[in-house]
CSV table of C-alpha atoms and ligand atoms in Angstrom, one decimal:
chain,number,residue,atom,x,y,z
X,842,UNK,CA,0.0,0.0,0.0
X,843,UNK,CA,1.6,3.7,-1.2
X,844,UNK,CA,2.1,5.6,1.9
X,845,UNK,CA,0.3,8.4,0.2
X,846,UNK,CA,-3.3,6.4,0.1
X,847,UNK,CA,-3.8,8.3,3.6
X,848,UNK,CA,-3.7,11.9,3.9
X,849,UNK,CA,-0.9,13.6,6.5
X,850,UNK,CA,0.6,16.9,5.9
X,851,UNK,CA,3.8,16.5,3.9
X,852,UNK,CA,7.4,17.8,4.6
X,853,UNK,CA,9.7,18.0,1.5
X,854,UNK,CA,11.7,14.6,2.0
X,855,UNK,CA,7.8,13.5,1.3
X,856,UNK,CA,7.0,15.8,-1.3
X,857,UNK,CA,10.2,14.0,-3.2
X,858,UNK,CA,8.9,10.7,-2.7
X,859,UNK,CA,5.7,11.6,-3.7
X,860,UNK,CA,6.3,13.0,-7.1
X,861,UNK,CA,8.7,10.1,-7.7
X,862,UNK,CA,5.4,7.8,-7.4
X,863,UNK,CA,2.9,10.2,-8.5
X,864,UNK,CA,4.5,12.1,-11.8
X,865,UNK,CA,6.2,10.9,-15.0
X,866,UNK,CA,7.9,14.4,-15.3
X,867,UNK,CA,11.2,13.3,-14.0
X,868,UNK,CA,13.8,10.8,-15.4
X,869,UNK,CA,14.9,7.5,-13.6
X,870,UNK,CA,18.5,9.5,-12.3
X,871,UNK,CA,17.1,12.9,-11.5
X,872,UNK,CA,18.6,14.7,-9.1
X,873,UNK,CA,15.8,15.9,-6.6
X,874,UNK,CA,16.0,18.8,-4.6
X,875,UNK,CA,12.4,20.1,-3.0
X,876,UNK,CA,11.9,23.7,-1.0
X,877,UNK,CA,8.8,24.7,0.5
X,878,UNK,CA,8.1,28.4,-0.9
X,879,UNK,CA,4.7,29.2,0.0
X,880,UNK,CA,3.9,32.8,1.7
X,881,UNK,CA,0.5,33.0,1.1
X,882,UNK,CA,-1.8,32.3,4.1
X,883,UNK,CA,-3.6,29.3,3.5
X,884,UNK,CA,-1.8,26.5,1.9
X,885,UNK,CA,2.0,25.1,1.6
X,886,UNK,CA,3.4,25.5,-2.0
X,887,UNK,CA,6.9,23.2,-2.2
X,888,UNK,CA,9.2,23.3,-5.4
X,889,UNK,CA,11.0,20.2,-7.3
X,890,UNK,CA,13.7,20.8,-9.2
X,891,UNK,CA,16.1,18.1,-10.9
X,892,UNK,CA,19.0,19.4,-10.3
X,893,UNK,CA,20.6,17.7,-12.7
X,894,UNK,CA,18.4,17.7,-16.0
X,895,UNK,CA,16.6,21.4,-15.0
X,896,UNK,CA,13.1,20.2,-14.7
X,897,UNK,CA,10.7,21.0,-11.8
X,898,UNK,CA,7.0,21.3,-10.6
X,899,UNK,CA,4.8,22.8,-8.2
X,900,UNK,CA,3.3,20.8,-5.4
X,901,UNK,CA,0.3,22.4,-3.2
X,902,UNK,CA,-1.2,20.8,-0.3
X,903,UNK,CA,-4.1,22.3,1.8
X,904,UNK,CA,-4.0,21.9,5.7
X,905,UNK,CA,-6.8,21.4,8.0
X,906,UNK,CA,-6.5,25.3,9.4
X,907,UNK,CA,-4.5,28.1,7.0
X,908,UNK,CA,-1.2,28.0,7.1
X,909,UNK,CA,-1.2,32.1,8.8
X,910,UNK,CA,-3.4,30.9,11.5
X,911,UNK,CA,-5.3,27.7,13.2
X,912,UNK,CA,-7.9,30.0,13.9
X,913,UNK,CA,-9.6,29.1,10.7
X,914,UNK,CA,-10.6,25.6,9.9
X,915,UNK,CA,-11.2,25.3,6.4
X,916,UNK,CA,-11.8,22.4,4.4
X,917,UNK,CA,-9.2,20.5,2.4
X,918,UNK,CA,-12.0,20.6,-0.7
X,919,UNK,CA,-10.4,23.9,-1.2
X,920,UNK,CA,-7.6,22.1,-3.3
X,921,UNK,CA,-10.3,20.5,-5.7
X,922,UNK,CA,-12.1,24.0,-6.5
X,923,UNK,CA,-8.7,25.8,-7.3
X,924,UNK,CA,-7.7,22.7,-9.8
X,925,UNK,CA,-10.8,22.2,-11.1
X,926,UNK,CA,-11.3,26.4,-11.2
X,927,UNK,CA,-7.6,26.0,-13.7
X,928,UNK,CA,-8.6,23.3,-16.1
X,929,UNK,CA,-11.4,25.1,-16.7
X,930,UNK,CA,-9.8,28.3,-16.9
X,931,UNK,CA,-7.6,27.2,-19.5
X,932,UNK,CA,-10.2,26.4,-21.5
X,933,UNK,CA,-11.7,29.9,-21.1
X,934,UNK,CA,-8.9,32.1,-21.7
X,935,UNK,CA,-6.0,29.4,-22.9
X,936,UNK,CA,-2.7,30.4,-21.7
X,937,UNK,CA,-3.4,32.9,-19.1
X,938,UNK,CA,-3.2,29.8,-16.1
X,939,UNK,CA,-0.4,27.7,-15.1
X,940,UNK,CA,-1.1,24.2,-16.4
X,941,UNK,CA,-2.5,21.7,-13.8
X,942,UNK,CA,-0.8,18.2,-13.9
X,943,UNK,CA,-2.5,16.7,-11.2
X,944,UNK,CA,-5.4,16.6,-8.8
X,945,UNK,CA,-5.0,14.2,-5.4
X,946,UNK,CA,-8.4,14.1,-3.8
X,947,UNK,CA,-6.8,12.0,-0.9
X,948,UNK,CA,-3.6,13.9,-0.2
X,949,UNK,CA,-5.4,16.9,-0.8
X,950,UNK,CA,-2.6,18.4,-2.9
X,951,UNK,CA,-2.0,18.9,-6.4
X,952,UNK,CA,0.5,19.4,-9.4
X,953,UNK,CA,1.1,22.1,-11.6
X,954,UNK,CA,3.3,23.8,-13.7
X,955,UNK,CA,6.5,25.9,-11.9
X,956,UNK,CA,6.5,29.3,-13.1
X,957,UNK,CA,10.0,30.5,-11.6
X,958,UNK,CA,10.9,32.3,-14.7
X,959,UNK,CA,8.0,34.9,-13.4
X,960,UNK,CA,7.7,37.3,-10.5
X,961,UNK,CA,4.6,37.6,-8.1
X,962,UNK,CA,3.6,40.2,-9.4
X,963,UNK,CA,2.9,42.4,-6.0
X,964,UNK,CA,7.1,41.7,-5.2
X,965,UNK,CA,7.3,43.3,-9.1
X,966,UNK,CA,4.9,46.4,-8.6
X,967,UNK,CA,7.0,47.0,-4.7
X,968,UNK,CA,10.2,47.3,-7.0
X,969,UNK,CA,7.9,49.6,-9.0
X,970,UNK,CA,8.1,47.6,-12.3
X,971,UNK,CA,5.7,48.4,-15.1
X,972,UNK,CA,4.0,45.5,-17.2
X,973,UNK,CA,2.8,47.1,-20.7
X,974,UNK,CA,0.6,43.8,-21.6
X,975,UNK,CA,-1.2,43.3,-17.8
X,976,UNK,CA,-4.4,45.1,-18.5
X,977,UNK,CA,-4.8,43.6,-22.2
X,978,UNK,CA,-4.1,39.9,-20.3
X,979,UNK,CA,-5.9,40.6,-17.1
X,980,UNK,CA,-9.3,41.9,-19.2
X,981,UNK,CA,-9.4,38.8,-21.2
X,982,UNK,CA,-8.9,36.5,-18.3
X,983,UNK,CA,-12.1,38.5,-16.4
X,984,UNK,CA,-14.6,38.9,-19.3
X,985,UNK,CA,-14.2,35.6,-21.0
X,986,UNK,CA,-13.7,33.9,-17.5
X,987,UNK,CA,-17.2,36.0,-16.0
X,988,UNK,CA,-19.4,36.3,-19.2
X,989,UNK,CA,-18.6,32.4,-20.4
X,990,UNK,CA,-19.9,30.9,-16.6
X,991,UNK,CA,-22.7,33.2,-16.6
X,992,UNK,CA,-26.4,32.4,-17.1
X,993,UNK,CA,-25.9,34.9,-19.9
X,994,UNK,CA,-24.0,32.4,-22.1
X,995,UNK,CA,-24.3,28.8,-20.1
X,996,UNK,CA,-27.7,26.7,-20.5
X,997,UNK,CA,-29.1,27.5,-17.3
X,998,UNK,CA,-29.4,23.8,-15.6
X,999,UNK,CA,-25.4,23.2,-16.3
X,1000,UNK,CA,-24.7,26.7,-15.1
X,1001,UNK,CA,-26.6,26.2,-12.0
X,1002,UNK,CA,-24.6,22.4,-11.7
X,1003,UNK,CA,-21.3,24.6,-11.9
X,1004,UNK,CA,-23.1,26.8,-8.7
X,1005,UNK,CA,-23.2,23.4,-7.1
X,1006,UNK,CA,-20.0,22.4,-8.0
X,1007,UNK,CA,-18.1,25.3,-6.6
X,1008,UNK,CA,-20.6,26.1,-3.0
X,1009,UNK,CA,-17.1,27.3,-1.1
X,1010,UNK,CA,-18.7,27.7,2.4
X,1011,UNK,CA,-15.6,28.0,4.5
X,1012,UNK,CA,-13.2,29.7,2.0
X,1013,UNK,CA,-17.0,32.6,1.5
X,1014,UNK,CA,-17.5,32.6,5.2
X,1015,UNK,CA,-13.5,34.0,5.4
X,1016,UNK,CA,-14.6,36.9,3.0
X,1017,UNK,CA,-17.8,37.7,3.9
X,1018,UNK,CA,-16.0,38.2,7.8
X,1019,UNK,CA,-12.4,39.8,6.7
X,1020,UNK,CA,-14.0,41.5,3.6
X,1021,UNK,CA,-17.7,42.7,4.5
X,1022,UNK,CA,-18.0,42.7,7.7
X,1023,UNK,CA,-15.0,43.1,10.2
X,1024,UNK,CA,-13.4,46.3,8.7
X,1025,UNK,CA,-16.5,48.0,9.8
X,1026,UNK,CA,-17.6,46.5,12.7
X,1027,UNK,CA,-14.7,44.8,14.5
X,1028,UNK,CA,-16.7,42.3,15.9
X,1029,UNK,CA,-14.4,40.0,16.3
X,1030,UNK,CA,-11.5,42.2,17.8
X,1031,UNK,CA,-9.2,41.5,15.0
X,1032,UNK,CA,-8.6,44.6,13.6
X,1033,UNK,CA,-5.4,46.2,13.3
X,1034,UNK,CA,-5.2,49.8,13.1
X,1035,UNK,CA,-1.7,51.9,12.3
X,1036,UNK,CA,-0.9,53.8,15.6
X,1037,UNK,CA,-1.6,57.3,14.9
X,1038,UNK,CA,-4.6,56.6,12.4
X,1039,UNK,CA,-7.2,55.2,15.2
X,1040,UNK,CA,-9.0,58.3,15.5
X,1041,UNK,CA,-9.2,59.1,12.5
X,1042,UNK,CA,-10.4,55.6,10.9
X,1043,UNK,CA,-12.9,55.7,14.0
X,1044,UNK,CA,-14.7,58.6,12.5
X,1045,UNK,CA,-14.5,58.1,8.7
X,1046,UNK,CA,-15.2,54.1,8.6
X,1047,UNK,CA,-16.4,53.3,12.2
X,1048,UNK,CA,-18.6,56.2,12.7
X,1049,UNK,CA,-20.9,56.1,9.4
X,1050,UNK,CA,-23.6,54.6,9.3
X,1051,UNK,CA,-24.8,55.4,6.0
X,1052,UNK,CA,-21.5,53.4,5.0
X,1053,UNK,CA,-22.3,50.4,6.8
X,1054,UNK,CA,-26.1,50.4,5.2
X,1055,UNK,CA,-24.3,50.1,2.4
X,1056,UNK,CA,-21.7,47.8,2.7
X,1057,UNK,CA,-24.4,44.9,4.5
X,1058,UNK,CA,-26.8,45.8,0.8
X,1059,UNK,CA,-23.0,44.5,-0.7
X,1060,UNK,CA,-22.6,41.3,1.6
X,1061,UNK,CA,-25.9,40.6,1.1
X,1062,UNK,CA,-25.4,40.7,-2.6
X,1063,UNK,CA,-22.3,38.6,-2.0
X,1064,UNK,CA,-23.9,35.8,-0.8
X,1065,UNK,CA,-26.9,35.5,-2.7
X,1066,UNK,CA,-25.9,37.0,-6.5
X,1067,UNK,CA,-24.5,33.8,-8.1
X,1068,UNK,CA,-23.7,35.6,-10.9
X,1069,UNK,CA,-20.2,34.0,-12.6
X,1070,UNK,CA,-18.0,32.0,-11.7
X,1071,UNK,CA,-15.3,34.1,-9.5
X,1072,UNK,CA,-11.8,33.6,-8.9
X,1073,UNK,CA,-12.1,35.1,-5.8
X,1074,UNK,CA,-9.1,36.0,-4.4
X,1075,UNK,CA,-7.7,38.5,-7.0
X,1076,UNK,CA,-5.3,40.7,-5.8
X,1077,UNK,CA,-1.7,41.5,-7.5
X,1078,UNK,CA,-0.2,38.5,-5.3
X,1079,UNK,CA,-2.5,35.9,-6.7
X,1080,UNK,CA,-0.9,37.0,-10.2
X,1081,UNK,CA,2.8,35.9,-11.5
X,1082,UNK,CA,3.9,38.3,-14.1
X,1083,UNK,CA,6.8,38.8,-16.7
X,1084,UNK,CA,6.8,41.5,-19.5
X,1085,UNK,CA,5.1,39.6,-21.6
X,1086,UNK,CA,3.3,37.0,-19.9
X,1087,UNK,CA,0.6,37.1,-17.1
X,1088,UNK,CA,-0.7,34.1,-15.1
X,1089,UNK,CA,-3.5,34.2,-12.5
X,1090,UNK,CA,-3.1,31.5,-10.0
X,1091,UNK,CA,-4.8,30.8,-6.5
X,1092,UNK,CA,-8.1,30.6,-7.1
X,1093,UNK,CA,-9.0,28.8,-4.4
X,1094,UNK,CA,-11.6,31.1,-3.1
X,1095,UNK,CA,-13.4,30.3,-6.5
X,1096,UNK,CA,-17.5,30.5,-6.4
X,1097,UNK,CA,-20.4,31.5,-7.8
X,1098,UNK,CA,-20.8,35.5,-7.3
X,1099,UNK,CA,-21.0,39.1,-8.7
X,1100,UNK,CA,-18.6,39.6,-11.5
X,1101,UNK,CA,-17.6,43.0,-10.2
X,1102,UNK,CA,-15.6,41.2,-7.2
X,1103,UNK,CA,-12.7,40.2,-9.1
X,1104,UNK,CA,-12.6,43.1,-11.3
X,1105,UNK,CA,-12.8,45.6,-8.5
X,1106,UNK,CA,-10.2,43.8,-6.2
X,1107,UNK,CA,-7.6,44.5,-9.2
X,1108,UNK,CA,-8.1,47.8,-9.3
X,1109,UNK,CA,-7.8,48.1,-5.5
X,1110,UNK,CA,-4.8,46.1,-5.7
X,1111,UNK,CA,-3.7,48.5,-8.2
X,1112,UNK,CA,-4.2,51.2,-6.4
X,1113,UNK,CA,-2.5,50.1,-3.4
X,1114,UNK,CA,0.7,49.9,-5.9
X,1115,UNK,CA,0.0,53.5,-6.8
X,1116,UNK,CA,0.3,54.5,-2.8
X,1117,UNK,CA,3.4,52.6,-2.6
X,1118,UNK,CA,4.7,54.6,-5.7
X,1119,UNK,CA,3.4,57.8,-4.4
X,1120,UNK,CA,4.9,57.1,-1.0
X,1121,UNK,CA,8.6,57.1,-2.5
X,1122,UNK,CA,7.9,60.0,-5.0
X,1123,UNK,CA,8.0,57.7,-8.0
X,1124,UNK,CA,5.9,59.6,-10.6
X,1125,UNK,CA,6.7,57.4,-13.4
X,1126,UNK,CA,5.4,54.8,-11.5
X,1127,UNK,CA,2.1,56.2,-10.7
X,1128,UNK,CA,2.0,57.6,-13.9
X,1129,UNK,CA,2.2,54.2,-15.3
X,1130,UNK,CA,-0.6,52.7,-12.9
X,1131,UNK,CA,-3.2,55.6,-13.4
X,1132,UNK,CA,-2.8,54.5,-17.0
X,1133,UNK,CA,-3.5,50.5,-16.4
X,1134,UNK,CA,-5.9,51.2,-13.9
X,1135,UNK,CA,-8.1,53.3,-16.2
X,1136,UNK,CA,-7.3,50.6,-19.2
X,1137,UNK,CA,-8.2,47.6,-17.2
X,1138,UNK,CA,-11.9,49.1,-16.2
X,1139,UNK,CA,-12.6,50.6,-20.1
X,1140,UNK,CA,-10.9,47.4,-21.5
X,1141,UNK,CA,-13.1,45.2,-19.4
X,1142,UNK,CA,-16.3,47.0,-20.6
X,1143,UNK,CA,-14.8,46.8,-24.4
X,1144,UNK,CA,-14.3,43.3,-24.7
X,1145,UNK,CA,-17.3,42.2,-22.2
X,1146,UNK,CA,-19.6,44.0,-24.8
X,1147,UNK,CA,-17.7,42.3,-27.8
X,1148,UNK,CA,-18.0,38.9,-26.3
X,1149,UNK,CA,-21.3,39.5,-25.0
X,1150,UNK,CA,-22.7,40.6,-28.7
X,1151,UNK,CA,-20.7,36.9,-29.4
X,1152,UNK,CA,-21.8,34.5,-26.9
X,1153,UNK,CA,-24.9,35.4,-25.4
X,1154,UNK,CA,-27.9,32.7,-26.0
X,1155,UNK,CA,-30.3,33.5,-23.9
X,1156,UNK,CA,-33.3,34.8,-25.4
X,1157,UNK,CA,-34.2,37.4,-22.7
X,1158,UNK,CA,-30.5,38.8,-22.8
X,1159,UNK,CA,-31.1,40.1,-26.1
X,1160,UNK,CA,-34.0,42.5,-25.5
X,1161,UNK,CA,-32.7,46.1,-26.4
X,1162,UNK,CA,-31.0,47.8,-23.4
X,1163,UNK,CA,-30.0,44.4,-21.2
X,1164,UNK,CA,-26.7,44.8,-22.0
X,1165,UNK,CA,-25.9,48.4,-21.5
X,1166,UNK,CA,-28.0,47.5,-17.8
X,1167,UNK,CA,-26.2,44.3,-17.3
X,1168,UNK,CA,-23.1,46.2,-17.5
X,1169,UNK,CA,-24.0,49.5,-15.5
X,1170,UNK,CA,-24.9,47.0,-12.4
X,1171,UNK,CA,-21.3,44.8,-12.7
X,1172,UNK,CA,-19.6,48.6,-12.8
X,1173,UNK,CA,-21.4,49.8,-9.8
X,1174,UNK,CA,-19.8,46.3,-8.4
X,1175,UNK,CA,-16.8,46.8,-9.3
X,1176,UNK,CA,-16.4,50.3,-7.9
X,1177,UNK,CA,-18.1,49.3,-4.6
X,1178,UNK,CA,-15.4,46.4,-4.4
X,1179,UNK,CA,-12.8,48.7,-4.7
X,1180,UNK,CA,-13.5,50.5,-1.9
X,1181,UNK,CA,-14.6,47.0,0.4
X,1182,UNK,CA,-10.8,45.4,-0.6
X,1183,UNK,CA,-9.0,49.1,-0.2
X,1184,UNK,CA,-10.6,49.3,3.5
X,1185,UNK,CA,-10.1,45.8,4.3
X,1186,UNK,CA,-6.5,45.7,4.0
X,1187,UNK,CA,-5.4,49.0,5.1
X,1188,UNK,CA,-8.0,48.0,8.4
X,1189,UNK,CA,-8.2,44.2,8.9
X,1190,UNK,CA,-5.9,41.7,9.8
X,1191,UNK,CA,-4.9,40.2,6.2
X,1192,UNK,CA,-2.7,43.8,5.3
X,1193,UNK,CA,-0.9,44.1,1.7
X,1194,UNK,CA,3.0,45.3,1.7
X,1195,UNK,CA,2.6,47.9,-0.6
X,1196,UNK,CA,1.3,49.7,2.6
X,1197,UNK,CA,2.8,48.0,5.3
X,1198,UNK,CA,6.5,48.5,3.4
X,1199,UNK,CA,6.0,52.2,4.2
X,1200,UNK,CA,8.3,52.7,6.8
X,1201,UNK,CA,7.9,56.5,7.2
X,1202,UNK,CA,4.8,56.5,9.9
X,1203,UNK,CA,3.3,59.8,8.3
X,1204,UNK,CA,3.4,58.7,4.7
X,1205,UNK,CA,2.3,55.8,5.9
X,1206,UNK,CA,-1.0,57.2,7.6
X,1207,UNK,CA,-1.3,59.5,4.8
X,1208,UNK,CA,-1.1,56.8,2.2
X,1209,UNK,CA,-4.0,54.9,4.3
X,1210,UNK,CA,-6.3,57.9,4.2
X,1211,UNK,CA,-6.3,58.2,0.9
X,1212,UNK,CA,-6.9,54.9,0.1
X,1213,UNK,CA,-10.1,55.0,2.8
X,1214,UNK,CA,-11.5,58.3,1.2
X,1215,UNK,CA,-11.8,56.6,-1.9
X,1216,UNK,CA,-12.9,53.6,-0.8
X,1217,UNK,CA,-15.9,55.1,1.0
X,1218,UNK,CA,-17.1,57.3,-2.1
X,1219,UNK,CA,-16.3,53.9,-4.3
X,1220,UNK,CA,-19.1,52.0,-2.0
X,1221,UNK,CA,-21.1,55.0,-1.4
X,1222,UNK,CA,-21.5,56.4,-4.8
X,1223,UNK,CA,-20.6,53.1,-6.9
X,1224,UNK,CA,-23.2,53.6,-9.8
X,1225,UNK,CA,-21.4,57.0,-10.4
X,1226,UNK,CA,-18.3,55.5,-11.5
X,1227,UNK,CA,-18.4,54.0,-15.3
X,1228,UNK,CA,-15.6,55.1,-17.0
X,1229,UNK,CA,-11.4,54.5,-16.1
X,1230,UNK,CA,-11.2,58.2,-15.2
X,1231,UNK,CA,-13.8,58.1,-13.1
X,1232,UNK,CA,-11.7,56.1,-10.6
X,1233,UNK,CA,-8.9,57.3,-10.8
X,1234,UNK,CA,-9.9,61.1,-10.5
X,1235,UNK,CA,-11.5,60.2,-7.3
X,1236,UNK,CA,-8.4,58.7,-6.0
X,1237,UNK,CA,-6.5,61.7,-7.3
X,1238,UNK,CA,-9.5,64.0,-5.4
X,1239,UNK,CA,-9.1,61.8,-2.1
X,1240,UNK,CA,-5.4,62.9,-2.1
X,1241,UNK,CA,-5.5,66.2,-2.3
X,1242,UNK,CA,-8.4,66.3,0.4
X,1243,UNK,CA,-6.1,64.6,2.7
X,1244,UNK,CA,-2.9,66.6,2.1
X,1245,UNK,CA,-5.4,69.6,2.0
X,1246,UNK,CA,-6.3,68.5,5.9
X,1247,UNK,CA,-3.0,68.3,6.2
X,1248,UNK,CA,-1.8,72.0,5.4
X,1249,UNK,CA,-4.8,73.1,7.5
V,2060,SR1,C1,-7.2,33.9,6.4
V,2060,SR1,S1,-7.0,34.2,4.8
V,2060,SR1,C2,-6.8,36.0,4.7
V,2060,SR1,C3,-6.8,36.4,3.3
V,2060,SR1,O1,-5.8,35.8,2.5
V,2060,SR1,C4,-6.4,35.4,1.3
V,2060,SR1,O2,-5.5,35.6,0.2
V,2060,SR1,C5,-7.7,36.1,1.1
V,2060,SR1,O3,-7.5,37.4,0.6
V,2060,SR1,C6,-8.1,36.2,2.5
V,2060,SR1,O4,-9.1,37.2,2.8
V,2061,MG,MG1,-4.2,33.0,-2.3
């Protein structure tokens, strides 16, 4: 009996053995070598080389609590959804995943391809790097990954087996808490708030209640709007990147939801970038993400209405002035996600390095307002915001009100 037919967490001496039964990548006389090179927060992500013949493979296994803290359980099933979510990503938008070479129900792990030539591409954007094909790559990935799971384009009973197929209770329940709830509620004492900033996060996020209204209409919305199949989780670190390449991985917070989540945690994401750039004076570099950011939104309503005019079937769908709705609701999404990931990770406890990096307190509190003034007109006013500019001139307005506050 293989000593893999039971699950147990593995080390890398295992992870060796394993892909020596498991995989027919490597020759008879390789030369094995296996690091474990995960820093996300919920799995462990090991690397095999050959040291002797160059090949090498990805190995990720899922634990019983995330690897940042046993405070949450989650379910090993997590591994299925994000290898499952990739094979049929690839088919959506070929080229823009890493290829999956294997999916171990019992070890709760899987194969894929090692993409070592690429950089993370949050680590890139910290060493303010510029990608010229991201938002062309990015857009396809989100419209033809949205609009083909949609009810716009599926037959409505597979569409709804797909809903089944991906239910991600534990992996939702960690956004709806981290995401919708706890950055303005604090309910369960988890917040972490820059010294300095308390007061003034107290009033602006803590304080308003017209905010909250609308941020429990979102989570409401969140749970129940099983519009497309979502990757979930994607921010600049769930992205490796060269000039010209881009691959999305991690989507193991994959379900059925509104489409605006994934597009509106990218420009977030983005925008966090932007603060780090601003926070070290580097106006090529903002310069350069002002750009993508207002490329990636009117790209992503582009091709979403040149796919849509493509793929759609369903009879209803095609009634005059469906489309031009449709996509005025996922906007309004997509801006009020902005502002939901923006205030989550300058106020929760799952923080992004673009801000944390800042070592200068001041810039560091400054670099948080802004990001928190725009991300409570982005909820607040989200059906206001349809164009790229749009976005980014309320970003550019948030900063001067808060080194206008500053002067005074
Ligand atoms: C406990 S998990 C915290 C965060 O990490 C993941 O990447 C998701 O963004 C989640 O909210
Ligand atoms: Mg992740």
């Amino acid at each position: 009996m293989s000593r893999f037919s039971s699950y147990f967490l593995m080390n890398t001496e295992d992870v060796i053995d394993y892909v020596k039964q498991k995989l027919a990548i490597f020759k008879e006389d390789a030369e094995l070598t296996c690091k474990e090179i995960g820093d996300g927060n919920l799995n462990y992500v090991f690397r095999v080389v050959d040291e002797k013949y160059g090949a090498s493979v990805i190995i990720k296994q899922a634990g019983h609590t995330a690897r940042i803290s046993d405070e949450f359980k989650l379910s090993t099933d997590r591994i299925r959804i994000e290898s499952n979510v990739l094979l049929l990503q690839d088919k959506l938008s070929p080229g823009l995943v890493p290829t999956v070479y294997l999916f171990d129900e019992v070890m709760s792990c899987c194969a894929m391809e090692d993409l070592s030539d690429y950089t993370i591409m949050r680590t890139a954007l910290l060493n303010h790097e510029t990608f010229p094909a991201f938002s062309d790559h990015i857009t396809t990935f989100m419209v033809n990954n949205l609009l083909l799971t949609s009810d716009v384009v599926m037959e409505h009973k597979a569409k709804k087996e797909l809903v089944k197929q991906y239910i991600n209770t534990e992996l939702c329940e960690i956004t709806e808490d981290l995401v919708y709830t706890e950055p303005f509620y604090d309910n369960n004492n988890r917040n972490e708030l820059t010294p300095g900033n308390e007061e003034w996060i107290k009033s602006t996020i803590y304080d308003d209640e017209d905010l909250k209204l609308e941020t429990a209409k979102l989570k409401f919305s969140f749970m129940n709007n099983a519009q497309a199949l979502l990757h979930g989780d994607l921010h600049t670190g769930s992205i490796f990147i060269t000039k010209e390449s881009t691959k999305v991985i991690d989507p193991e917070f994959a379900f059925y939801g509104p489409m605006g989540y994934d597009v509106g945690n990218v420009i977030a994401n983005l925008f966090f970038a932007w603060s780090n750039g601003n926070a070290h004076g580097n106006k090529d570099f903002t310069d350069w993400i002002e750009k993508t950011i207002e490329d990636v939104v009117d790209q992503f309503k582009e091709k979403f209405k040149y796919k849509w005019d493509q793929e759609v079937t369903e009879l209803t769908a095609k009634q005059v002035g469906f489309k031009k709705w449709y996509l005025s609701e996922v906007l309004a999404d997509i801006a009020a996600v902005a502002g939901l990931e923006l205030t989550r990770r300058i106020i929760g406890l799952a923080k992004v390095k673009d801000i944390t990096s800042i070592t200068d307190s001041d810039k560091r509190i400054e670099a948080e307002q802004i990001c928190l003034t725009a991300a409570v007109r982005f909820i607040k006013q989200r059906s206001q915001f349809t164009e790229g500019k749009d976005f980014v001139a309320t970003f550019k307005e948030a900063e001067k009100m808060v080194k206008g506050l500053k002067v005074m």
